[in-house]
CSV table of C-alpha atoms and ligand atoms in Angstrom, one decimal:
chain,number,residue,atom,x,y,z
A,276,UNK,CA,0.8,-42.7,-6.0
A,277,UNK,CA,-0.9,-41.5,-2.9
A,278,UNK,CA,-1.8,-37.8,-3.4
A,279,UNK,CA,-3.3,-35.2,-1.2
A,280,UNK,CA,-7.0,-34.9,-2.0
A,281,UNK,CA,-7.1,-31.3,-3.4
A,282,UNK,CA,-10.0,-29.1,-4.4
A,283,UNK,CA,-11.3,-31.6,-7.0
A,284,UNK,CA,-11.7,-34.4,-4.3
A,285,UNK,CA,-15.4,-33.8,-3.9
A,286,UNK,CA,-15.9,-35.4,-7.3
A,287,UNK,CA,-14.3,-38.5,-6.1
A,288,UNK,CA,-16.3,-41.3,-4.5
A,289,UNK,CA,-15.7,-42.5,-1.0
A,290,UNK,CA,-15.2,-46.3,-1.3
A,291,UNK,CA,-18.5,-48.2,-0.9
A,292,UNK,CA,-18.9,-50.9,1.7
A,293,UNK,CA,-21.5,-52.9,3.7
A,294,UNK,CA,-24.5,-51.0,5.0
A,295,UNK,CA,-25.1,-53.1,8.1
A,296,UNK,CA,-25.0,-51.2,11.4
A,297,UNK,CA,-21.5,-50.6,12.9
A,298,UNK,CA,-22.2,-52.9,15.8
A,299,UNK,CA,-23.1,-55.7,13.2
A,300,UNK,CA,-19.9,-54.9,11.2
A,301,UNK,CA,-17.9,-55.2,14.4
A,302,UNK,CA,-19.4,-58.6,15.2
A,303,UNK,CA,-18.7,-60.0,11.8
A,304,UNK,CA,-15.1,-58.5,11.8
A,305,UNK,CA,-14.5,-60.1,15.2
A,306,UNK,CA,-16.3,-63.4,14.9
A,307,UNK,CA,-16.5,-64.2,11.2
A,308,UNK,CA,-13.5,-62.2,9.7
A,309,UNK,CA,-12.7,-64.3,6.6
A,310,UNK,CA,-16.4,-64.7,5.6
A,311,UNK,CA,-16.9,-61.0,6.1
A,312,UNK,CA,-13.7,-60.0,4.1
A,313,UNK,CA,-14.4,-62.6,1.3
A,314,UNK,CA,-18.0,-61.2,0.9
A,315,UNK,CA,-16.9,-57.5,1.0
A,316,UNK,CA,-14.3,-58.3,-1.6
A,317,UNK,CA,-16.8,-60.1,-3.9
A,318,UNK,CA,-19.4,-57.3,-3.6
A,319,UNK,CA,-17.3,-54.2,-3.6
A,320,UNK,CA,-14.1,-55.2,-5.4
A,321,UNK,CA,-10.5,-54.0,-4.6
A,322,UNK,CA,-11.4,-51.2,-2.3
A,323,UNK,CA,-14.2,-51.1,0.3
A,324,UNK,CA,-15.1,-49.4,3.5
A,325,UNK,CA,-15.9,-51.1,6.8
A,326,UNK,CA,-17.6,-49.1,9.5
A,327,UNK,CA,-17.1,-50.1,13.2
A,328,UNK,CA,-18.2,-48.7,16.6
A,329,UNK,CA,-16.3,-45.7,18.1
A,330,UNK,CA,-16.3,-43.9,14.8
A,331,UNK,CA,-13.7,-46.3,13.3
A,332,UNK,CA,-13.8,-46.3,9.5
A,333,UNK,CA,-11.4,-48.8,7.8
A,334,UNK,CA,-10.7,-48.6,4.0
A,335,UNK,CA,-9.5,-52.0,2.9
A,336,UNK,CA,-7.2,-52.0,-0.2
A,337,UNK,CA,-6.4,-55.3,-2.0
A,338,UNK,CA,-4.8,-54.3,-5.3
A,339,UNK,CA,-1.0,-54.4,-5.5
A,340,UNK,CA,-0.6,-50.8,-6.9
A,341,UNK,CA,-2.9,-49.4,-4.1
A,342,UNK,CA,-0.9,-51.4,-1.4
A,343,UNK,CA,2.3,-50.0,-3.0
A,344,UNK,CA,0.8,-46.4,-2.8
A,345,UNK,CA,0.1,-46.7,0.9
A,346,UNK,CA,3.5,-48.4,1.8
A,347,UNK,CA,5.3,-45.7,-0.1
A,348,UNK,CA,3.1,-42.8,1.0
A,349,UNK,CA,4.3,-39.8,3.0
A,350,UNK,CA,4.6,-40.9,6.5
A,351,UNK,CA,3.4,-37.7,7.9
A,352,UNK,CA,0.1,-38.3,5.9
A,353,UNK,CA,-0.4,-42.0,6.6
A,354,UNK,CA,0.8,-43.0,10.0
A,355,UNK,CA,1.2,-46.5,11.3
A,356,UNK,CA,2.3,-45.6,14.8
A,357,UNK,CA,-0.8,-43.7,15.5
A,358,UNK,CA,-2.9,-46.4,14.1
A,359,UNK,CA,-1.1,-49.1,16.2
A,360,UNK,CA,-1.1,-46.9,19.3
A,361,UNK,CA,-4.9,-47.0,19.7
A,362,UNK,CA,-4.8,-50.7,20.3
A,363,UNK,CA,-1.3,-51.6,21.3
A,364,UNK,CA,0.1,-48.8,23.5
A,365,UNK,CA,-1.3,-49.9,26.8
A,366,UNK,CA,0.6,-53.1,26.3
A,367,UNK,CA,3.8,-52.1,24.5
A,368,UNK,CA,4.2,-48.6,26.1
A,369,UNK,CA,4.7,-45.1,24.6
A,370,UNK,CA,8.2,-45.7,23.5
A,371,UNK,CA,7.6,-48.7,21.4
A,372,UNK,CA,8.8,-48.8,17.8
A,373,UNK,CA,5.3,-50.0,17.0
A,374,UNK,CA,3.4,-46.9,18.1
A,375,UNK,CA,5.9,-44.1,17.3
A,376,UNK,CA,6.0,-42.2,14.1
A,377,UNK,CA,8.5,-39.8,12.2
A,378,UNK,CA,12.1,-39.4,13.5
A,379,UNK,CA,11.4,-41.1,16.9
A,380,UNK,CA,10.2,-44.2,15.1
A,381,UNK,CA,13.2,-44.3,12.8
A,382,UNK,CA,15.5,-43.8,15.8
A,383,UNK,CA,14.0,-46.9,17.6
A,384,UNK,CA,14.2,-48.9,14.3
A,385,UNK,CA,17.8,-48.1,13.8
A,386,UNK,CA,18.6,-49.1,17.5
A,387,UNK,CA,16.8,-52.4,17.2
A,388,UNK,CA,17.7,-53.6,13.7
A,389,UNK,CA,21.4,-54.6,14.4
A,390,UNK,CA,20.3,-56.9,17.2
A,391,UNK,CA,18.7,-59.2,14.5
A,392,UNK,CA,21.8,-59.2,12.2
A,393,UNK,CA,22.3,-62.5,10.2
A,394,UNK,CA,25.5,-63.5,12.0
A,395,UNK,CA,23.9,-63.2,15.3
A,396,UNK,CA,20.9,-65.3,14.3
A,397,UNK,CA,23.1,-68.1,12.9
A,398,UNK,CA,24.7,-68.3,16.3
A,399,UNK,CA,21.2,-69.1,17.7
A,400,UNK,CA,20.5,-72.0,15.6
A,401,UNK,CA,21.8,-74.7,17.9
A,402,UNK,CA,19.8,-73.2,20.8
A,403,UNK,CA,16.6,-73.2,18.6
A,404,UNK,CA,17.2,-76.8,17.7
A,405,UNK,CA,17.7,-77.8,21.3
A,406,UNK,CA,14.5,-76.0,22.4
A,407,UNK,CA,12.6,-77.7,19.7
A,408,UNK,CA,13.9,-81.2,20.5
A,409,UNK,CA,12.9,-80.6,24.2
A,410,UNK,CA,9.4,-79.7,23.2
A,411,UNK,CA,9.1,-82.8,20.8
A,412,UNK,CA,10.1,-85.0,23.7
A,413,UNK,CA,7.0,-84.0,25.5
A,414,UNK,CA,4.6,-84.9,22.7
A,415,UNK,CA,2.3,-87.9,23.5
A,416,UNK,CA,2.6,-90.8,21.0
A,417,UNK,CA,-0.5,-92.2,19.4
A,418,UNK,CA,-3.1,-89.7,20.6
A,419,UNK,CA,-4.2,-86.3,19.3
A,420,UNK,CA,-2.7,-83.1,20.7
A,421,UNK,CA,-2.7,-79.4,19.5
A,422,UNK,CA,0.4,-78.3,17.8
A,423,UNK,CA,-0.1,-74.6,18.3
A,424,UNK,CA,0.3,-74.5,22.0
A,425,UNK,CA,3.5,-76.5,21.6
A,426,UNK,CA,4.9,-74.1,18.9
A,427,UNK,CA,4.0,-71.3,21.3
A,428,UNK,CA,6.2,-73.0,24.0
A,429,UNK,CA,9.0,-73.1,21.6
A,430,UNK,CA,8.8,-69.5,20.3
A,431,UNK,CA,8.3,-68.2,23.9
A,432,UNK,CA,11.5,-70.1,25.0
A,433,UNK,CA,13.4,-68.7,22.1
A,434,UNK,CA,12.3,-65.2,23.1
A,435,UNK,CA,13.2,-65.7,26.8
A,436,UNK,CA,16.6,-67.2,26.0
A,437,UNK,CA,17.6,-65.5,22.9
A,438,UNK,CA,15.8,-62.1,23.0
A,439,UNK,CA,15.8,-61.5,26.8
A,440,UNK,CA,19.0,-63.6,27.4
A,441,UNK,CA,17.5,-65.2,30.5
A,442,UNK,CA,18.4,-68.8,30.9
A,443,UNK,CA,17.0,-71.5,33.3
A,444,UNK,CA,16.8,-69.2,36.3
A,445,UNK,CA,14.1,-68.1,38.8
A,446,UNK,CA,13.8,-64.8,36.7
A,447,UNK,CA,13.2,-67.0,33.6
A,448,UNK,CA,10.3,-68.8,35.3
A,449,UNK,CA,8.9,-65.6,36.6
A,450,UNK,CA,9.0,-64.0,33.1
A,451,UNK,CA,7.3,-67.0,31.5
A,452,UNK,CA,4.6,-67.1,34.2
A,453,UNK,CA,3.8,-63.4,33.7
A,454,UNK,CA,3.9,-63.6,29.9
A,455,UNK,CA,1.5,-66.7,29.8
A,456,UNK,CA,-1.0,-64.8,32.0
A,457,UNK,CA,-0.9,-61.6,30.0
A,458,UNK,CA,-1.2,-63.6,26.7
A,459,UNK,CA,-4.2,-65.5,28.0
A,460,UNK,CA,-6.0,-62.3,28.9
A,461,UNK,CA,-5.0,-60.7,25.7
A,462,UNK,CA,-6.9,-63.3,23.7
A,463,UNK,CA,-10.3,-61.7,24.6
A,464,UNK,CA,-11.2,-60.0,21.3
A,465,UNK,CA,-13.3,-57.4,23.2
A,466,UNK,CA,-10.3,-56.1,24.8
A,467,UNK,CA,-9.5,-54.5,21.3
A,468,UNK,CA,-12.4,-52.2,22.0
A,469,UNK,CA,-11.5,-51.6,25.6
A,470,UNK,CA,-8.2,-50.2,24.4
A,471,UNK,CA,-10.2,-47.9,22.2
A,472,UNK,CA,-12.3,-46.6,24.9
A,473,UNK,CA,-10.8,-46.3,28.4
A,474,UNK,CA,-14.2,-45.7,29.8
A,475,UNK,CA,-14.5,-49.5,29.6
A,476,UNK,CA,-11.8,-49.5,32.4
A,477,UNK,CA,-13.7,-51.0,35.2
A,478,UNK,CA,-14.6,-53.9,32.8
A,479,UNK,CA,-13.0,-56.9,34.5
A,480,UNK,CA,-10.7,-58.2,31.7
A,481,UNK,CA,-9.2,-54.8,31.4
A,482,UNK,CA,-8.4,-54.5,35.0
A,483,UNK,CA,-6.9,-58.0,35.0
A,484,UNK,CA,-4.9,-57.0,31.9
A,485,UNK,CA,-3.4,-53.9,33.7
A,486,UNK,CA,-2.4,-56.0,36.7
A,487,UNK,CA,-0.7,-58.6,34.6
A,488,UNK,CA,1.0,-56.1,32.4
A,489,UNK,CA,2.4,-54.3,35.6
A,490,UNK,CA,3.7,-57.5,37.0
A,491,UNK,CA,5.5,-58.4,33.7
A,492,UNK,CA,6.9,-54.7,33.6
A,493,UNK,CA,8.3,-55.0,37.1
A,494,UNK,CA,10.2,-58.3,36.3
A,495,UNK,CA,11.6,-56.9,33.0
A,496,UNK,CA,12.8,-53.7,34.5
A,497,UNK,CA,14.6,-55.6,37.3
A,498,UNK,CA,16.3,-57.7,34.7
A,499,UNK,CA,17.2,-54.7,32.6
A,500,UNK,CA,18.8,-53.0,35.7
A,501,UNK,CA,20.8,-56.1,36.6
A,502,UNK,CA,21.9,-56.6,33.1
A,503,UNK,CA,23.3,-53.0,32.6
A,504,UNK,CA,25.9,-53.8,35.4
A,505,UNK,CA,27.1,-57.0,33.8
A,506,UNK,CA,30.6,-56.9,32.4
A,507,UNK,CA,30.1,-59.4,29.7
A,508,UNK,CA,27.5,-57.4,27.6
A,509,UNK,CA,29.8,-57.5,24.6
A,510,UNK,CA,30.2,-61.2,24.7
A,511,UNK,CA,26.5,-62.0,25.2
A,512,UNK,CA,24.6,-62.9,22.0
A,513,UNK,CA,21.2,-61.9,23.2
A,514,UNK,CA,18.9,-59.0,22.0
A,515,UNK,CA,18.5,-57.3,25.3
A,516,UNK,CA,22.3,-57.1,25.8
A,517,UNK,CA,22.6,-55.7,22.2
A,518,UNK,CA,19.9,-53.0,22.9
A,519,UNK,CA,21.9,-52.0,26.1
A,520,UNK,CA,24.9,-51.4,23.9
A,521,UNK,CA,23.1,-49.7,21.0
A,522,UNK,CA,23.8,-46.0,20.5
A,523,UNK,CA,21.8,-43.6,18.3
A,524,UNK,CA,23.2,-41.0,15.8
A,525,UNK,CA,24.0,-38.7,18.8
A,526,UNK,CA,25.7,-41.4,20.7
A,527,UNK,CA,22.8,-41.8,23.3
A,528,UNK,CA,21.9,-45.1,24.8
A,529,UNK,CA,18.4,-46.3,25.3
A,530,UNK,CA,16.7,-45.6,28.6
A,531,UNK,CA,15.5,-48.3,30.8
A,532,UNK,CA,11.8,-47.4,29.9
A,533,UNK,CA,12.7,-47.5,26.1
A,534,UNK,CA,14.3,-51.0,26.5
A,535,UNK,CA,11.4,-52.3,28.5
A,536,UNK,CA,8.9,-51.0,25.8
A,537,UNK,CA,11.0,-52.7,23.0
A,538,UNK,CA,11.2,-56.0,24.9
A,539,UNK,CA,7.5,-56.2,25.3
A,540,UNK,CA,7.1,-55.2,21.6
A,541,UNK,CA,9.5,-58.0,20.4
A,542,UNK,CA,7.8,-60.4,22.8
A,543,UNK,CA,4.2,-59.7,21.7
A,544,UNK,CA,4.9,-59.0,17.9
A,545,UNK,CA,7.2,-62.1,17.7
A,546,UNK,CA,5.9,-64.9,20.0
A,547,UNK,CA,2.4,-65.8,18.8
A,548,UNK,CA,2.9,-64.8,15.2
A,549,UNK,CA,5.7,-67.0,14.7
A,550,UNK,CA,4.2,-69.9,16.7
A,551,UNK,CA,0.9,-69.6,14.7
A,552,UNK,CA,2.6,-69.5,11.4
A,553,UNK,CA,4.5,-72.7,12.3
A,554,UNK,CA,1.1,-74.4,13.4
A,555,UNK,CA,-0.3,-73.4,10.0
A,556,UNK,CA,2.7,-74.8,8.2
A,557,UNK,CA,2.2,-78.2,9.8
A,558,UNK,CA,-1.6,-78.1,9.5
A,559,UNK,CA,-1.3,-77.5,5.8
A,560,UNK,CA,1.6,-80.0,5.2
A,561,UNK,CA,0.0,-82.7,7.1
A,562,UNK,CA,-3.2,-82.4,5.1
A,563,UNK,CA,-1.2,-82.5,1.8
A,564,UNK,CA,0.8,-85.8,1.8
A,565,UNK,CA,2.5,-85.1,-1.5
A,566,UNK,CA,3.9,-81.8,-0.4
A,567,UNK,CA,4.9,-83.4,2.9
A,568,UNK,CA,6.7,-86.3,1.4
A,569,UNK,CA,8.5,-83.9,-1.0
A,570,UNK,CA,9.7,-81.8,1.9
A,571,UNK,CA,10.9,-84.8,3.9
A,572,UNK,CA,12.7,-86.1,0.9
A,573,UNK,CA,14.4,-82.8,0.4
A,574,UNK,CA,15.4,-82.5,4.1
A,575,UNK,CA,17.1,-85.9,3.6
A,576,UNK,CA,19.2,-84.3,0.8
A,577,UNK,CA,20.1,-81.2,2.9
A,578,UNK,CA,18.5,-78.8,0.2
A,579,UNK,CA,16.1,-76.1,1.3
A,580,UNK,CA,14.3,-74.8,-1.8
A,581,UNK,CA,11.1,-76.6,-1.2
A,582,UNK,CA,11.2,-75.7,2.6
A,583,UNK,CA,11.5,-72.0,1.5
A,584,UNK,CA,8.7,-72.3,-0.9
A,585,UNK,CA,6.5,-74.0,1.8
A,586,UNK,CA,7.2,-71.2,4.3
A,587,UNK,CA,6.3,-68.5,1.6
A,588,UNK,CA,3.1,-70.4,0.6
A,589,UNK,CA,2.1,-70.8,4.3
A,590,UNK,CA,2.4,-67.1,4.9
A,591,UNK,CA,0.6,-66.4,1.8
A,592,UNK,CA,-2.5,-68.7,2.3
A,593,UNK,CA,-2.6,-68.4,6.1
A,594,UNK,CA,-1.4,-64.9,7.0
A,595,UNK,CA,-1.4,-64.5,10.7
A,596,UNK,CA,-2.0,-60.8,10.6
A,597,UNK,CA,-4.8,-60.0,8.1
A,598,UNK,CA,-4.4,-56.3,7.7
A,599,UNK,CA,-2.0,-53.5,8.5
A,600,UNK,CA,-3.3,-50.1,9.6
A,601,UNK,CA,-2.3,-46.6,8.6
A,602,UNK,CA,-4.0,-43.7,10.1
A,603,UNK,CA,-4.9,-41.1,7.4
A,604,UNK,CA,-4.1,-37.7,8.8
A,605,UNK,CA,-5.0,-35.6,5.8
A,606,UNK,CA,-7.5,-36.3,3.0
A,607,UNK,CA,-5.7,-38.3,0.3
A,608,UNK,CA,-6.6,-39.8,-3.1
A,609,UNK,CA,-5.8,-43.5,-3.5
A,610,UNK,CA,-6.6,-45.0,-6.9
A,611,UNK,CA,-9.9,-43.2,-7.9
A,612,UNK,CA,-11.1,-42.8,-4.3
A,613,UNK,CA,-11.1,-40.0,-1.8
A,614,UNK,CA,-10.0,-41.1,1.5
A,615,UNK,CA,-10.8,-38.4,4.3
A,616,UNK,CA,-8.7,-37.6,7.1
A,617,UNK,CA,-9.5,-39.8,10.3
A,618,UNK,CA,-10.0,-43.0,8.4
A,619,UNK,CA,-7.7,-46.0,8.5
A,620,UNK,CA,-6.2,-47.2,5.3
A,621,UNK,CA,-5.7,-50.9,5.5
A,622,UNK,CA,-3.5,-52.8,3.0
A,623,UNK,CA,-5.4,-56.1,3.3
A,624,UNK,CA,-2.8,-59.0,3.4
A,625,UNK,CA,-5.4,-61.8,3.5
A,626,UNK,CA,-7.3,-60.6,0.4
A,627,UNK,CA,-4.3,-59.4,-1.7
A,628,UNK,CA,-2.6,-62.7,-1.1
A,629,UNK,CA,-5.8,-64.5,-2.4
A,630,UNK,CA,-6.2,-62.6,-5.6
A,631,UNK,CA,-6.9,-65.0,-8.4
A,632,UNK,CA,-5.2,-62.8,-10.9
A,633,UNK,CA,-2.0,-63.3,-9.0
A,634,UNK,CA,-2.3,-66.8,-7.8
A,635,UNK,CA,-4.3,-69.5,-9.8
A,636,UNK,CA,-6.5,-71.5,-7.4
A,637,UNK,CA,-5.7,-68.9,-4.7
A,638,UNK,CA,-7.3,-70.8,-1.7
A,639,UNK,CA,-5.2,-73.9,-2.5
A,640,UNK,CA,-1.9,-74.7,-0.6
A,641,UNK,CA,0.6,-75.2,-3.3
A,642,UNK,CA,4.4,-74.5,-2.3
A,643,UNK,CA,5.3,-75.2,-5.9
A,644,UNK,CA,4.1,-71.8,-7.1
A,645,UNK,CA,7.2,-70.4,-5.5
A,646,UNK,CA,9.8,-72.8,-6.7
A,647,UNK,CA,12.2,-70.6,-8.6
A,648,UNK,CA,9.5,-67.9,-8.5
A,649,UNK,CA,9.7,-64.8,-6.3
A,650,UNK,CA,6.3,-63.6,-4.9
A,651,UNK,CA,4.7,-60.8,-6.8
A,652,UNK,CA,5.6,-57.2,-5.5
A,653,UNK,CA,3.0,-56.0,-3.2
A,654,UNK,CA,1.0,-59.1,-3.8
A,655,UNK,CA,2.8,-61.0,-0.9
A,656,UNK,CA,3.3,-58.9,2.2
A,657,UNK,CA,2.6,-61.0,5.4
A,658,UNK,CA,5.2,-58.8,7.1
A,659,UNK,CA,3.7,-55.6,6.1
A,660,UNK,CA,5.7,-53.0,4.2
A,661,UNK,CA,7.5,-49.7,3.6
A,662,UNK,CA,9.5,-48.2,6.6
A,663,UNK,CA,7.2,-50.2,8.9
A,664,UNK,CA,8.0,-53.6,7.5
A,665,UNK,CA,8.2,-56.2,10.3
A,666,UNK,CA,11.6,-55.8,12.2
A,667,UNK,CA,11.5,-59.5,13.0
A,668,UNK,CA,10.8,-60.9,9.5
A,669,UNK,CA,14.1,-62.5,9.0
A,670,UNK,CA,14.1,-63.8,12.6
A,671,UNK,CA,10.7,-65.4,12.1
A,672,UNK,CA,11.8,-66.9,8.8
A,673,UNK,CA,15.0,-68.2,10.4
A,674,UNK,CA,13.0,-69.8,13.3
A,675,UNK,CA,10.6,-71.5,10.8
A,676,UNK,CA,13.6,-72.8,8.7
A,677,UNK,CA,15.1,-74.4,12.0
A,678,UNK,CA,11.8,-75.7,13.7
A,679,UNK,CA,10.1,-77.3,10.7
A,680,UNK,CA,13.0,-79.5,9.6
A,681,UNK,CA,13.8,-80.4,13.2
A,682,UNK,CA,10.2,-81.7,13.9
A,683,UNK,CA,10.0,-83.6,10.5
A,684,UNK,CA,13.4,-85.2,11.1
A,685,UNK,CA,12.4,-86.4,14.5
A,686,UNK,CA,8.9,-87.7,14.2
A,687,UNK,CA,6.1,-88.7,11.7
A,688,UNK,CA,2.8,-87.0,12.2
A,689,UNK,CA,-0.6,-87.4,10.9
A,690,UNK,CA,-3.4,-84.9,11.0
A,691,UNK,CA,-6.1,-85.6,13.8
A,692,UNK,CA,-9.0,-84.5,11.4
A,693,UNK,CA,-9.5,-85.2,7.7
A,694,UNK,CA,-9.6,-81.5,6.8
A,695,UNK,CA,-7.3,-78.5,7.4
A,696,UNK,CA,-8.3,-76.3,10.3
A,697,UNK,CA,-10.6,-73.3,9.7
A,698,UNK,CA,-9.4,-69.9,10.2
A,699,UNK,CA,-10.5,-68.3,13.5
A,700,UNK,CA,-9.6,-64.9,14.9
A,701,UNK,CA,-7.8,-64.6,18.2
A,702,UNK,CA,-7.3,-60.9,19.2
A,703,UNK,CA,-5.5,-59.5,16.1
A,704,UNK,CA,-4.4,-62.9,14.6
A,705,UNK,CA,-5.8,-65.5,12.5
A,706,UNK,CA,-5.3,-68.9,14.0
A,707,UNK,CA,-6.2,-72.6,13.3
A,708,UNK,CA,-9.6,-73.1,15.0
A,709,UNK,CA,-8.5,-76.4,16.6
A,710,UNK,CA,-5.0,-75.5,17.4
A,711,UNK,CA,-3.7,-77.7,14.4
A,712,UNK,CA,-4.3,-81.1,16.1
A,713,UNK,CA,-2.3,-84.2,15.0
A,714,UNK,CA,-0.9,-87.4,16.2
A,715,UNK,CA,2.6,-88.7,16.6
A,716,UNK,CA,2.7,-92.0,14.7
A,717,UNK,CA,6.5,-92.8,14.9
A,718,UNK,CA,9.9,-91.6,15.7
A,719,UNK,CA,12.6,-91.2,12.9
A,720,UNK,CA,15.1,-90.3,15.7
A,721,UNK,CA,15.2,-91.9,19.2
A,722,UNK,CA,12.8,-89.9,21.5
B,19,HEM,C1,5.6,-65.1,11.1
B,19,HEM,C2,5.8,-64.2,12.1
B,19,HEM,C3,5.5,-62.8,12.0
B,19,HEM,C4,4.6,-62.0,11.2
B,19,HEM,C5,3.6,-62.7,10.2
B,19,HEM,C6,4.7,-60.6,11.4
B,19,HEM,C7,4.0,-59.6,10.9
B,19,HEM,C8,4.1,-58.3,11.1
B,19,HEM,C9,3.3,-57.3,10.6
B,19,HEM,C10,2.2,-57.5,9.5
B,19,HEM,C11,3.8,-56.1,11.0
B,19,HEM,C12,3.2,-54.8,10.7
B,19,HEM,C13,4.1,-54.1,9.6
B,19,HEM,C14,3.4,-52.8,8.9
B,19,HEM,O1,2.8,-52.1,9.6
B,19,HEM,O2,3.6,-52.6,7.8
B,19,HEM,C15,4.9,-56.4,11.9
B,19,HEM,C16,5.5,-55.4,12.7
B,19,HEM,C17,6.6,-55.6,13.6
B,19,HEM,N1,7.0,-56.9,13.8
B,19,HEM,FE1,6.6,-58.7,13.1
B,19,HEM,N2,5.7,-60.5,12.4
B,19,HEM,C18,6.3,-61.7,12.7
B,19,HEM,C19,7.2,-61.9,13.6
B,19,HEM,C20,8.0,-61.0,14.3
B,19,HEM,C21,9.1,-61.3,15.2
B,19,HEM,C22,9.7,-62.7,15.5
B,19,HEM,C23,9.5,-60.2,15.7
B,19,HEM,C24,10.6,-59.8,16.7
B,19,HEM,C25,11.0,-60.6,17.6
B,19,HEM,C26,8.6,-59.0,15.2
B,19,HEM,C27,8.7,-57.7,15.4
B,19,HEM,C28,8.0,-56.7,14.8
B,19,HEM,C29,8.2,-55.3,15.1
B,19,HEM,C30,9.1,-54.7,16.1
B,19,HEM,C31,7.2,-54.6,14.3
B,19,HEM,C32,7.1,-53.1,14.2
B,19,HEM,C33,7.9,-52.5,13.1
B,19,HEM,C34,7.7,-51.0,12.9
B,19,HEM,O3,6.6,-50.5,13.3
B,19,HEM,O4,8.5,-50.3,12.5
B,19,HEM,N3,7.8,-59.6,14.3
B,19,HEM,N4,5.0,-57.7,12.0
């Protein structure tokens, strides 16, 4: 259990960690994140402290019971919204479920969650298949191309059509353009620090970011206003229409600003994460012909056990988000350590999911480990946990369960390089360094 530190806390040790200057740790965290995490874990064990510029102190936790303590901890004491806000608020806005804490956070969660109900998602399946097929038709035959941008096109189209409910119109093109511009700017890892310290305001990528964000905002607010007046909201299956119809416990609807903030949140929490997980799934499968053959054979038989195991294993060995952050507001004890107020407690997804005591040969891609076997509690949490667990987890899994079979039924692929891609950081995500390059070698269905 997480406990307030109490008077005896001075006898507890603050977790040890690397002694390099903060700026060097920041460079390693941005540029060599997996090397740095692996090294810290080998040297300091299950709990270690990373010190970054601007007084940022992160305590990484990799043991399941410590992760459980943080996820189950008092949400007034360990706050996710506050921690997320430092980086994300300029993008997602002050009313986003990601940056709120306490009752306001729960209110937004309850308003959003029904929009991702299972029945509603099942109705989206045909559209996701169609979007995937249209993308496959654009793939070149016989020469290498990167799968990740292609997966990004699919998940972006899914968001524009099924989340925003905008279909083939001028507004759809406008939204896509603004989103792509903003996403490209957001890839600059140094923006992470610009959001921490607004004195970096005049710094050019930051100014470009603000311009791009305002343009997307304007297009979204115009769409929200027009949509409110539509008589067919009840019949439409998209998330925006569901948000406009949602009412909280007091019967209040969401304001335009709240809806805008949540749409941007769903877009940025859901678009690149899902696309990158899909790219990793293909990169791992194409470099493991036995797993690939087994999955293709299973698809022909209409079963999905191996597909589910493949998705679970991909999210384990290549988690797109490596850590989740919780801002510690009052000194607490976690395990045998004193964690002072002002630090960030970080359940570390990447390291916890590579523990040799939970997963034999932990760095290897082996879907079989999840056949008939549920992941260990708090040893598999690619979607975070507790009352902050990813709101789009079932939506992302649903998309992966549709897109992977659709691709494997349509084409045969081979990897463009002999070894799986290296993990590289892009803003807050871990992505394949080469975009998961592959070659279409044949069509199983007519192109
Ligand atoms: C494979 C794809 C995805 C991964 C790996 C992922 C991962 C995560 C993680 C690690 C968190 C933080 C949880 C925590 O702090 O404990 C999160 C939060 C969130 N995600 Fe996802 N996500 C994915 C897809 C999506 C999708 C498709 C959507 C929606 C369209 C979405 C919406 C959200 C939202 C709204 C939150 C904030 C929840 C809250 O603070 O209460 N995510 N996600």
